[in-house]
C-alpha positions as CSV (number, residue, x, y, z in Angstrom):
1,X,22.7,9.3,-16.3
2,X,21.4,6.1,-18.2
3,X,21.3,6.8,-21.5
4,X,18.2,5.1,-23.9
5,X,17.5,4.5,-27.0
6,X,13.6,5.0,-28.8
7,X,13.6,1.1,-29.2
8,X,13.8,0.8,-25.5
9,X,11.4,3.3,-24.2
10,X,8.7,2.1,-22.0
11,X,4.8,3.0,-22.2
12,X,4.0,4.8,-18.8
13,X,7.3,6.3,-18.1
14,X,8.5,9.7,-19.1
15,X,11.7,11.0,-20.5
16,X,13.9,14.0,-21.2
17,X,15.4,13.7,-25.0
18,X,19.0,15.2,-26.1
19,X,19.3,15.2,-29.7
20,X,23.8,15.3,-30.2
21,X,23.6,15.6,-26.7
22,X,21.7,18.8,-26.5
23,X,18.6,18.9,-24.0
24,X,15.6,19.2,-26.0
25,X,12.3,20.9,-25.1
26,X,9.6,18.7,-23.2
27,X,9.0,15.8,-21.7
28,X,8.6,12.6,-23.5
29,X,6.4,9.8,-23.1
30,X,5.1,6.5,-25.6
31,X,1.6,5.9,-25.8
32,X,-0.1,3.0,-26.3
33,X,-0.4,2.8,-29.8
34,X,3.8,3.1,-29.5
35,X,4.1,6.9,-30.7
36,X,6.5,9.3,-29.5
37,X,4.1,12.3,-27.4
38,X,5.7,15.6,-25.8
39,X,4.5,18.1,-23.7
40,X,5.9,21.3,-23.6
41,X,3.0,23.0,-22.3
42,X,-0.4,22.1,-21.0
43,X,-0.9,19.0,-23.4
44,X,0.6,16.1,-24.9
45,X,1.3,16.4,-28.9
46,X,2.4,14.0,-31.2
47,X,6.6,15.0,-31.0
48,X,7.8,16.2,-34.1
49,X,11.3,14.5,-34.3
50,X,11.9,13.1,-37.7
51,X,12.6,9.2,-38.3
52,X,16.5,10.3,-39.4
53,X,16.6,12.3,-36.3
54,X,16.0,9.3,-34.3
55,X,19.1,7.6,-34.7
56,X,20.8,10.9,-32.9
57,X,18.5,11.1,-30.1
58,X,18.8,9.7,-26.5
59,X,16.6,9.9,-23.7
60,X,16.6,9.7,-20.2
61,X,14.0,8.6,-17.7
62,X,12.6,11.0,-15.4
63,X,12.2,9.5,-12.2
64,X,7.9,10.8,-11.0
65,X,7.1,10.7,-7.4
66,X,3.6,10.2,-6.1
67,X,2.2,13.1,-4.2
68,X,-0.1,11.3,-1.4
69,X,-2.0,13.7,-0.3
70,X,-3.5,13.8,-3.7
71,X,-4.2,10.0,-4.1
72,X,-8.0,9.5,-3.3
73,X,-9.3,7.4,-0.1
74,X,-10.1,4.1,-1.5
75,X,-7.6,3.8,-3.8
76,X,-6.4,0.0,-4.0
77,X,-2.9,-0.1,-3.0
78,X,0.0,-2.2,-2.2
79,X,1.5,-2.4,1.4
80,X,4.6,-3.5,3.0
81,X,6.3,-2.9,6.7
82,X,10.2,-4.0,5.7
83,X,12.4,-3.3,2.8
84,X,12.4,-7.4,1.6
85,X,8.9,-8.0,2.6
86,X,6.0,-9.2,0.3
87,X,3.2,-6.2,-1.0
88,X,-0.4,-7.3,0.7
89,X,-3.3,-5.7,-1.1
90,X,-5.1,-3.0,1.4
91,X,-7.2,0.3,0.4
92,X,-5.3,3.2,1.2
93,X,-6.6,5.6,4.0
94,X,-4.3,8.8,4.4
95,X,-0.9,9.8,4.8
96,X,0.9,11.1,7.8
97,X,3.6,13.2,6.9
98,X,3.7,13.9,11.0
99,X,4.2,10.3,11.7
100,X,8.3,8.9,11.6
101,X,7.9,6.0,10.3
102,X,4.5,4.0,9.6
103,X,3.4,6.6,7.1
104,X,0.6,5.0,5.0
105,X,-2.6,4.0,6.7
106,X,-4.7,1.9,4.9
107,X,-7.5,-1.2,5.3
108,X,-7.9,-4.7,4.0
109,X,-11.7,-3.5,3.4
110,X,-13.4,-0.6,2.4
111,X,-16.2,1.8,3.4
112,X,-19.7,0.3,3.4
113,X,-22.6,3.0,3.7
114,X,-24.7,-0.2,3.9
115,X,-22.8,-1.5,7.0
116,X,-21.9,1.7,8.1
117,X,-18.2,0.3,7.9
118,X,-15.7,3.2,8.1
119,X,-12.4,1.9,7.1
120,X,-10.7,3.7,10.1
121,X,-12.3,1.1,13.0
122,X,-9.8,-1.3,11.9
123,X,-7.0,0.1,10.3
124,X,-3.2,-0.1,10.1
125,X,-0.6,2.0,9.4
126,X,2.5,0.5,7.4
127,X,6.0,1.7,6.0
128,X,5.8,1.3,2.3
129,X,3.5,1.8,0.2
130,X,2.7,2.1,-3.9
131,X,-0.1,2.1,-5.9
132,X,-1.6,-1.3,-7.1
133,X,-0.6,-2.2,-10.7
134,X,-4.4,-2.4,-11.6
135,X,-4.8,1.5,-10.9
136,X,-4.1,4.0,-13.8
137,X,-2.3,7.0,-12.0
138,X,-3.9,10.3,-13.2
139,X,-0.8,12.6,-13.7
140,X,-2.6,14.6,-10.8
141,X,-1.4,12.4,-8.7
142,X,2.1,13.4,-9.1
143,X,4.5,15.6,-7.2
144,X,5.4,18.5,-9.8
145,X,8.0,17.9,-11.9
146,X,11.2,20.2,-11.2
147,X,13.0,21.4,-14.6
């Protein structure tokens, strides 16, 4: 377990806090504007550590898996079919959870109700996939977090 301090939190990941090494309620994020949120319910709340707290707290990162039967057709993804190979651009198609090993099937266009394009004619299915840096995930998209 990687331990981290608030300085080196990073915007868009989330976190677990132990304050004297005790498990604290919630899960942690940093905004934007750099501010410490929690959830510990349905929404996110400014946290309501104190600054002389801080120097007592650690956090941890907790590790969010996308769920891809949520993620839209469309979606601008990132492609690859081995572990070193280079990410291509494509828009992502479906998942097949039935499939071993080419999981993701995606296209290098998408669909064109003016064509009449459908992004299946010429599609390919590839081994890894993510999301493209230039889409905001939605925390829908996410696989529930286990406590």
């Amino acid at each position: 377990m990687n331990k981290i301090k608030i300085q080196d939190l990073q915007v868009g990941k989330f976190y677990r806090a132990f304050y004297k090494g005790v498990e604290q309620n919630g899960v942690f994020k940093v905004g934007n504007s750099g501010r410490l949120f929690t959830c510990t319910g349905l929404e996110w709340e400014n946290s309501l550590f104190y600054y002389n707290e801080m120097f007592d707290v650690t956090f941890v990162e907790i590790k969010r898996e996308i769920d891809w039967s949520k993620v839209p057709r469309g979606t601008k993804v990132q492609v690859k079919d081995r572990e070193g190979g280079k990410w291509v651009n494509k828009y992502f198609i479906k998942y097949e959870s039935s499939k071993e090993e080419y999981l993701f099937q995606v296209n290098k266009w998408q669909d064109d109700d003016y064509t009449g394009f459908n992004m299946e004619q010429y599609s390919n299915f590839y081994k890894y996939c993510r999301i493209h840096p230039s889409v905001e995930i939605p925390d829908e998209w996410y696989k529930e977090v286990k406590e």
